[in-house]
Short mmCIF file of N, CA and C in Angstrom, two decimals:
data_model
loop_
_atom_site.label_atom_id
_atom_site.label_comp_id
_atom_site.label_asym_id
_atom_site.label_seq_id
_atom_site.Cartn_x
_atom_site.Cartn_y
_atom_site.Cartn_z
N MET A 16 -95.67 18.51 47.01
CA MET A 16 -95.47 19.96 46.50
C MET A 16 -96.58 19.99 45.29
N LYS A 17 -96.47 19.02 44.41
CA LYS A 17 -97.29 18.98 43.12
C LYS A 17 -98.74 18.64 43.60
N ARG A 18 -99.04 18.08 44.72
CA ARG A 18 -100.20 17.82 45.31
C ARG A 18 -100.94 19.29 45.71
N ASN A 19 -100.15 19.91 46.34
CA ASN A 19 -100.60 21.18 46.73
C ASN A 19 -101.03 22.25 45.69
N ARG A 20 -100.18 22.14 44.69
CA ARG A 20 -100.67 22.96 43.46
C ARG A 20 -101.89 22.53 42.81
N PHE A 21 -102.07 21.18 42.61
CA PHE A 21 -103.16 20.54 42.05
C PHE A 21 -104.52 20.95 42.98
N VAL A 22 -104.43 20.75 44.18
CA VAL A 22 -105.54 21.16 45.16
C VAL A 22 -105.86 22.47 44.86
N ALA A 23 -104.85 23.41 44.77
CA ALA A 23 -105.09 24.80 44.69
C ALA A 23 -105.71 25.20 43.36
N MET A 24 -105.35 24.53 42.28
CA MET A 24 -105.87 24.81 40.88
C MET A 24 -107.24 24.31 40.91
N ILE A 25 -107.60 23.16 41.49
CA ILE A 25 -109.00 22.67 41.55
C ILE A 25 -109.97 23.77 42.28
N MET A 26 -109.38 24.15 43.53
CA MET A 26 -110.07 25.12 44.36
C MET A 26 -110.27 26.35 43.44
N ALA A 27 -109.43 26.92 42.70
CA ALA A 27 -109.50 28.15 41.90
C ALA A 27 -110.65 27.85 40.83
N VAL A 28 -110.68 26.79 40.29
CA VAL A 28 -111.67 26.42 39.20
C VAL A 28 -113.00 26.24 39.77
N ILE A 29 -113.11 25.80 40.90
CA ILE A 29 -114.49 25.87 41.77
C ILE A 29 -114.95 27.28 42.08
N CYS A 30 -114.00 28.02 42.42
CA CYS A 30 -114.55 29.42 42.78
C CYS A 30 -114.97 30.38 41.58
N ILE A 31 -114.18 30.04 40.64
CA ILE A 31 -114.66 30.63 39.31
C ILE A 31 -115.85 30.21 38.79
N CYS A 32 -116.18 28.93 38.86
CA CYS A 32 -117.52 28.44 38.22
C CYS A 32 -118.72 29.06 39.34
N LEU A 33 -118.31 29.27 40.52
CA LEU A 33 -119.35 29.73 41.47
C LEU A 33 -119.94 31.07 41.07
N MET A 34 -118.73 31.90 40.57
CA MET A 34 -119.09 33.29 40.29
C MET A 34 -119.77 33.51 38.93
N ILE A 35 -119.64 32.44 37.95
CA ILE A 35 -120.22 32.47 36.59
C ILE A 35 -121.57 32.17 36.79
N VAL A 36 -122.13 31.19 37.55
CA VAL A 36 -123.42 30.72 37.78
C VAL A 36 -124.65 31.93 37.80
N PRO A 37 -124.37 32.90 38.97
CA PRO A 37 -125.32 33.91 38.98
C PRO A 37 -125.54 34.73 37.84
N ALA A 38 -124.45 35.03 37.06
CA ALA A 38 -124.48 35.90 35.90
C ALA A 38 -125.32 35.30 34.90
N VAL A 39 -125.16 33.96 34.72
CA VAL A 39 -125.96 33.26 33.60
C VAL A 39 -127.37 33.29 33.99
N ALA A 40 -127.68 33.38 35.07
CA ALA A 40 -128.99 33.23 35.73
C ALA A 40 -129.90 34.41 35.42
N VAL A 41 -129.23 35.54 34.99
CA VAL A 41 -129.94 36.94 35.00
C VAL A 41 -130.73 36.72 33.83
N GLN A 42 -132.06 37.35 33.94
CA GLN A 42 -133.09 37.38 32.71
C GLN A 42 -132.87 38.83 32.10
N THR A 43 -132.55 38.73 30.59
CA THR A 43 -132.27 40.03 30.17
C THR A 43 -133.65 40.46 29.34
N ARG A 44 -134.61 39.78 29.16
CA ARG A 44 -135.81 40.60 28.45
C ARG A 44 -136.73 41.13 29.45
N ALA A 45 -137.57 41.91 29.20
CA ALA A 45 -138.63 42.71 29.99
C ALA A 45 -139.61 42.04 30.68
N SER A 46 -140.03 41.04 30.06
CA SER A 46 -141.12 40.00 30.50
C SER A 46 -141.31 38.85 29.60
N ASP A 47 -142.05 37.86 29.89
CA ASP A 47 -142.40 36.74 29.04
C ASP A 47 -143.03 37.27 27.54
N GLN A 48 -143.68 38.20 27.54
CA GLN A 48 -144.33 38.81 26.15
C GLN A 48 -143.15 39.78 25.43
N ILE A 49 -142.68 40.62 26.37
CA ILE A 49 -141.95 41.75 25.72
C ILE A 49 -140.34 41.53 25.94
N MET A 50 -139.61 41.54 24.74
CA MET A 50 -138.32 41.33 24.74
C MET A 50 -137.61 42.69 25.26
N LYS A 51 -138.08 43.74 24.48
CA LYS A 51 -137.45 45.11 24.93
C LYS A 51 -138.40 46.29 24.51
N TYR A 52 -138.28 47.32 25.14
CA TYR A 52 -139.14 48.43 24.84
C TYR A 52 -138.34 49.77 25.19
N SER A 53 -138.85 50.91 24.51
CA SER A 53 -138.29 52.28 24.94
C SER A 53 -139.31 53.07 24.69
N VAL A 54 -139.46 54.36 25.41
CA VAL A 54 -140.37 55.46 25.36
C VAL A 54 -139.39 56.70 25.40
N ASP A 55 -139.64 57.62 24.47
CA ASP A 55 -138.89 58.98 24.51
C ASP A 55 -139.86 59.97 24.18
N VAL A 56 -139.71 61.04 24.85
CA VAL A 56 -140.73 62.36 24.77
C VAL A 56 -139.64 63.31 24.53
N THR A 57 -139.99 63.97 23.37
CA THR A 57 -139.14 65.17 22.78
C THR A 57 -139.92 66.42 22.77
N PRO A 58 -139.60 67.34 23.52
CA PRO A 58 -140.45 68.56 23.22
C PRO A 58 -139.67 69.57 22.17
N GLY A 59 -140.38 70.37 21.46
CA GLY A 59 -139.93 71.33 20.53
C GLY A 59 -140.88 71.77 19.66
N GLY A 60 -140.66 72.95 19.08
CA GLY A 60 -141.64 73.58 17.91
C GLY A 60 -143.05 73.51 18.36
N GLY A 61 -143.27 73.58 19.71
CA GLY A 61 -144.69 73.85 20.11
C GLY A 61 -145.37 72.61 20.17
N VAL A 62 -144.68 71.26 20.31
CA VAL A 62 -145.31 69.87 20.27
C VAL A 62 -144.40 69.12 21.11
N LEU A 63 -145.13 68.16 21.58
CA LEU A 63 -144.36 66.93 22.08
C LEU A 63 -144.43 65.92 21.27
N LYS A 64 -143.24 65.17 20.88
CA LYS A 64 -143.30 63.87 20.38
C LYS A 64 -143.14 62.81 21.14
N VAL A 65 -144.01 61.72 21.06
CA VAL A 65 -143.80 60.68 22.06
C VAL A 65 -143.56 59.62 21.05
N ARG A 66 -142.38 58.95 21.18
CA ARG A 66 -141.87 57.99 20.38
C ARG A 66 -141.76 56.67 21.40
N PHE A 67 -142.48 55.56 20.72
CA PHE A 67 -142.43 54.40 21.57
C PHE A 67 -142.04 53.21 20.65
N SER A 68 -141.33 52.26 21.12
CA SER A 68 -140.67 51.22 20.43
C SER A 68 -140.85 49.80 21.34
N VAL A 69 -141.55 48.75 20.85
CA VAL A 69 -141.75 47.62 21.60
C VAL A 69 -141.32 46.42 20.73
N THR A 70 -140.59 45.36 21.19
CA THR A 70 -140.18 44.30 20.70
C THR A 70 -141.03 43.10 21.38
N GLY A 71 -141.65 42.30 20.76
CA GLY A 71 -142.07 41.13 21.31
C GLY A 71 -141.09 40.01 21.60
N THR A 72 -141.41 38.92 22.06
CA THR A 72 -140.43 37.72 22.28
C THR A 72 -140.64 36.98 21.04
N GLY A 73 -141.46 37.25 20.17
CA GLY A 73 -141.96 36.46 18.93
C GLY A 73 -143.10 37.25 18.51
N VAL A 74 -143.49 36.74 17.32
CA VAL A 74 -144.64 37.38 16.73
C VAL A 74 -145.75 37.26 17.44
N LYS A 75 -146.48 38.57 17.73
CA LYS A 75 -147.62 38.84 18.67
C LYS A 75 -148.92 39.24 17.85
N SER A 76 -149.98 38.69 18.31
CA SER A 76 -151.15 39.01 17.82
C SER A 76 -151.46 40.65 17.72
N LYS A 77 -151.00 41.15 18.77
CA LYS A 77 -151.20 42.74 18.98
C LYS A 77 -150.05 43.26 19.70
N LEU A 78 -149.50 44.39 19.17
CA LEU A 78 -148.12 44.91 19.65
C LEU A 78 -148.32 46.34 19.77
N GLY A 79 -147.93 47.03 20.90
CA GLY A 79 -147.77 48.44 20.63
C GLY A 79 -148.18 49.31 21.91
N CYS A 80 -148.82 50.52 21.81
CA CYS A 80 -149.17 51.22 23.16
C CYS A 80 -150.43 51.02 23.34
N GLU A 81 -150.67 50.93 24.57
CA GLU A 81 -151.90 50.56 25.34
C GLU A 81 -152.56 51.87 25.49
N SER A 82 -151.97 53.00 26.02
CA SER A 82 -152.35 54.32 26.44
C SER A 82 -151.26 55.22 26.45
N ILE A 83 -151.48 56.43 26.15
CA ILE A 83 -150.44 57.67 26.33
C ILE A 83 -151.49 58.70 26.94
N ASN A 84 -151.00 59.26 28.02
CA ASN A 84 -151.84 60.16 28.79
C ASN A 84 -150.73 61.40 29.25
N VAL A 85 -151.04 62.74 28.66
CA VAL A 85 -150.24 63.81 28.72
C VAL A 85 -150.80 64.71 29.68
N TYR A 86 -150.22 64.90 30.97
CA TYR A 86 -150.82 65.89 31.80
C TYR A 86 -149.98 67.15 31.80
N GLN A 87 -150.58 68.16 32.05
CA GLN A 87 -150.01 69.65 32.00
C GLN A 87 -149.97 70.08 33.50
N LYS A 88 -149.02 70.61 33.99
CA LYS A 88 -148.93 71.19 35.45
C LYS A 88 -149.63 72.50 35.38
N SER A 89 -150.49 72.49 36.49
CA SER A 89 -151.31 73.54 36.83
C SER A 89 -151.08 74.00 38.16
N GLY A 90 -150.29 74.90 38.54
CA GLY A 90 -150.01 75.18 39.82
C GLY A 90 -149.17 74.01 40.42
N SER A 91 -149.73 73.42 41.60
CA SER A 91 -149.01 72.08 42.05
C SER A 91 -149.63 70.90 41.47
N ARG A 92 -150.68 70.85 40.64
CA ARG A 92 -151.19 69.72 40.45
C ARG A 92 -151.15 69.40 38.85
N TRP A 93 -151.32 68.00 38.51
CA TRP A 93 -151.36 67.75 37.08
C TRP A 93 -152.69 67.47 36.78
N LYS A 94 -153.06 68.21 35.48
CA LYS A 94 -154.35 68.05 34.84
C LYS A 94 -154.25 67.42 33.31
N LEU A 95 -155.02 66.50 33.08
CA LEU A 95 -154.99 65.60 31.98
C LEU A 95 -155.12 66.62 30.79
N SER A 96 -154.23 66.69 29.64
CA SER A 96 -154.32 67.64 28.60
C SER A 96 -154.90 66.77 27.50
N GLU A 97 -153.97 65.76 27.13
CA GLU A 97 -154.38 64.83 26.07
C GLU A 97 -154.35 63.43 26.38
N SER A 98 -155.16 62.53 25.63
CA SER A 98 -154.94 61.21 25.88
C SER A 98 -155.23 60.33 24.51
N TRP A 99 -154.58 59.08 24.37
CA TRP A 99 -154.91 58.02 23.32
C TRP A 99 -154.92 56.81 23.95
N SER A 100 -155.73 55.90 23.32
CA SER A 100 -155.86 54.51 23.88
C SER A 100 -155.42 53.66 22.58
N GLU A 101 -155.39 52.41 22.87
CA GLU A 101 -154.82 51.24 21.97
C GLU A 101 -155.76 51.54 20.80
N SER A 102 -157.10 51.71 20.77
CA SER A 102 -157.97 51.78 19.82
C SER A 102 -157.60 52.81 18.87
N ASP A 103 -156.96 53.87 19.09
CA ASP A 103 -156.63 55.20 18.28
C ASP A 103 -155.64 54.63 17.18
N THR A 104 -155.84 55.40 16.12
CA THR A 104 -154.94 55.28 14.88
C THR A 104 -153.43 55.34 15.35
N GLY A 105 -152.55 54.42 14.92
CA GLY A 105 -151.17 54.42 15.12
C GLY A 105 -150.63 53.90 16.41
N MET A 106 -151.45 53.29 17.16
CA MET A 106 -151.11 52.92 18.54
C MET A 106 -150.64 51.52 18.61
N THR A 107 -151.16 50.58 17.64
CA THR A 107 -151.04 49.36 17.72
C THR A 107 -150.72 48.67 16.35
N LYS A 108 -150.05 47.41 16.12
CA LYS A 108 -150.04 46.86 14.94
C LYS A 108 -150.42 45.36 15.30
N LYS A 109 -150.83 44.59 14.40
CA LYS A 109 -151.25 43.42 14.57
C LYS A 109 -150.39 42.12 13.76
N ASN A 110 -150.01 41.03 14.38
CA ASN A 110 -149.21 40.02 13.75
C ASN A 110 -147.75 40.50 13.48
N THR A 111 -147.16 40.86 14.36
CA THR A 111 -145.63 41.55 14.38
C THR A 111 -144.82 41.23 15.53
N THR A 112 -143.52 41.53 15.26
CA THR A 112 -142.46 41.23 16.37
C THR A 112 -142.21 42.59 16.70
N LEU A 113 -142.23 43.75 16.00
CA LEU A 113 -141.59 44.84 16.31
C LEU A 113 -142.67 46.02 16.02
N TYR A 114 -142.85 47.07 16.78
CA TYR A 114 -143.73 48.11 16.41
C TYR A 114 -143.03 49.39 16.98
N VAL A 115 -142.82 50.27 15.97
CA VAL A 115 -142.26 51.82 16.52
C VAL A 115 -142.89 52.80 15.91
N ASN A 116 -143.38 53.75 16.61
CA ASN A 116 -144.24 54.96 16.11
C ASN A 116 -144.10 56.10 16.93
N THR A 117 -144.47 57.36 16.44
CA THR A 117 -144.47 58.61 17.18
C THR A 117 -145.68 59.18 17.05
N ILE A 118 -146.22 59.57 18.10
CA ILE A 118 -147.52 60.28 18.43
C ILE A 118 -147.03 61.77 18.69
N THR A 119 -147.66 62.72 18.12
CA THR A 119 -147.30 64.13 18.37
C THR A 119 -148.71 64.90 18.82
N CYS A 120 -148.41 65.45 20.06
CA CYS A 120 -149.38 66.40 20.73
C CYS A 120 -149.02 67.98 20.89
N GLY A 121 -149.86 68.77 21.06
CA GLY A 121 -149.51 70.12 21.25
C GLY A 121 -148.77 70.40 22.68
N GLY A 122 -147.92 71.30 22.74
CA GLY A 122 -146.98 71.62 23.82
C GLY A 122 -146.94 73.23 23.63
N LYS A 123 -146.81 73.72 24.96
CA LYS A 123 -146.34 75.10 25.09
C LYS A 123 -145.19 75.34 25.62
N ALA A 124 -144.20 76.22 25.19
CA ALA A 124 -142.92 76.53 25.61
C ALA A 124 -143.14 76.96 27.03
N GLY A 125 -142.23 76.32 27.86
CA GLY A 125 -142.16 76.69 29.44
C GLY A 125 -143.08 75.88 30.11
N THR A 126 -144.00 75.22 29.57
CA THR A 126 -145.03 74.61 30.35
C THR A 126 -144.57 73.07 30.74
N GLU A 127 -144.87 72.60 32.17
CA GLU A 127 -144.18 71.32 32.42
C GLU A 127 -145.38 70.41 32.20
N TYR A 128 -144.70 69.10 31.56
CA TYR A 128 -145.57 68.13 31.33
C TYR A 128 -145.07 66.77 31.77
N LYS A 129 -146.08 65.96 32.20
CA LYS A 129 -145.90 64.53 32.70
C LYS A 129 -146.68 63.65 31.66
N VAL A 130 -145.61 62.74 31.03
CA VAL A 130 -146.26 61.80 29.94
C VAL A 130 -146.32 60.54 30.40
N VAL A 131 -147.25 59.77 30.62
CA VAL A 131 -147.37 58.41 31.14
C VAL A 131 -147.75 57.37 29.87
N VAL A 132 -146.92 56.66 29.66
CA VAL A 132 -147.12 55.79 28.44
C VAL A 132 -147.08 54.28 28.91
N THR A 133 -148.16 53.51 28.47
CA THR A 133 -148.13 52.11 28.69
C THR A 133 -148.07 51.26 27.34
N ILE A 134 -147.06 50.50 27.21
CA ILE A 134 -146.87 49.58 26.06
C ILE A 134 -147.30 48.28 26.39
N PHE A 135 -147.68 47.45 25.44
CA PHE A 135 -148.01 46.14 25.73
C PHE A 135 -147.79 44.98 24.60
N ALA A 136 -147.66 43.80 24.91
CA ALA A 136 -147.59 42.73 23.92
C ALA A 136 -148.69 41.69 24.20
N GLU A 137 -149.51 41.00 23.14
CA GLU A 137 -150.45 40.20 23.48
C GLU A 137 -150.56 39.03 22.54
N ASP A 138 -150.53 37.84 22.80
CA ASP A 138 -150.75 36.71 21.94
C ASP A 138 -151.61 35.70 22.65
N SER A 139 -151.73 34.47 22.09
CA SER A 139 -152.63 33.59 22.75
C SER A 139 -152.15 33.00 24.21
N ALA A 140 -151.01 33.28 24.54
CA ALA A 140 -150.40 33.08 25.97
C ALA A 140 -150.89 34.10 27.07
N GLY A 141 -151.36 35.21 26.38
CA GLY A 141 -151.71 36.18 27.44
C GLY A 141 -151.46 37.55 26.92
N ARG A 142 -151.46 38.60 27.90
CA ARG A 142 -151.09 40.09 27.65
C ARG A 142 -150.06 40.59 28.55
N ASP A 143 -149.05 41.25 28.34
CA ASP A 143 -148.25 41.84 29.34
C ASP A 143 -148.09 43.30 28.85
N SER A 144 -147.88 44.16 30.02
CA SER A 144 -147.54 45.66 29.63
C SER A 144 -146.50 46.26 30.71
N ARG A 145 -146.10 47.30 30.26
CA ARG A 145 -145.04 48.11 31.07
C ARG A 145 -145.48 49.64 30.87
N THR A 146 -145.23 50.29 32.05
CA THR A 146 -145.67 51.65 32.04
C THR A 146 -144.51 52.43 32.39
N THR A 147 -144.29 53.69 31.58
CA THR A 147 -143.09 54.59 31.95
C THR A 147 -143.69 56.13 32.17
N THR A 148 -143.11 56.80 33.05
CA THR A 148 -143.46 58.18 33.24
C THR A 148 -142.32 59.15 32.92
N THR A 149 -142.38 60.15 32.01
CA THR A 149 -141.52 60.90 31.71
C THR A 149 -142.04 62.37 31.91
N TYR A 150 -141.01 63.28 32.47
CA TYR A 150 -141.41 64.61 32.71
C TYR A 150 -140.51 65.51 31.82
N VAL A 151 -141.11 66.39 31.16
CA VAL A 151 -140.53 67.32 30.21
C VAL A 151 -141.03 68.66 30.42
N THR A 152 -140.31 69.69 29.85
CA THR A 152 -140.73 71.06 29.68
C THR A 152 -140.77 71.42 28.38
N GLY A 153 -141.93 72.07 27.80
CA GLY A 153 -142.20 72.32 26.37
C GLY A 153 -141.27 73.37 25.98
N LYS A 154 -140.81 73.33 24.72
CA LYS A 154 -139.90 74.23 23.96
C LYS A 154 -140.55 74.82 22.78
N ALA A 155 -140.22 76.06 22.53
CA ALA A 155 -140.51 76.71 21.30
C ALA A 155 -139.95 76.24 19.93
#
């Protein structure tokens, strides 16, 4: 009787250990260069505010936003309205772990917009980027 309980206890511990291993193996960061990032597009007051945040896995030689492309809906098509690249003011920061900024562009109430944002992190090990697309409607 004691032996059956002992064997049952050992089997239960083995089952619990098998369930824990996959959870530990999950990678929680966005990439080898990017720990986490976010992009928020807020319409209002006749403008679109594009807020981006990127955290590197350590100090990066360059960190920030590679590009922002704002498309305006015209009929059934998207037409490029405004764009920024990493060489534009406020898009990147050097030798940092975190960069957060907001870029503002014009927006018309009732107009549909597609905003494509690519963030990146770069150091001596290389460069990595992530792209997000957000759809919003302009507000007065």
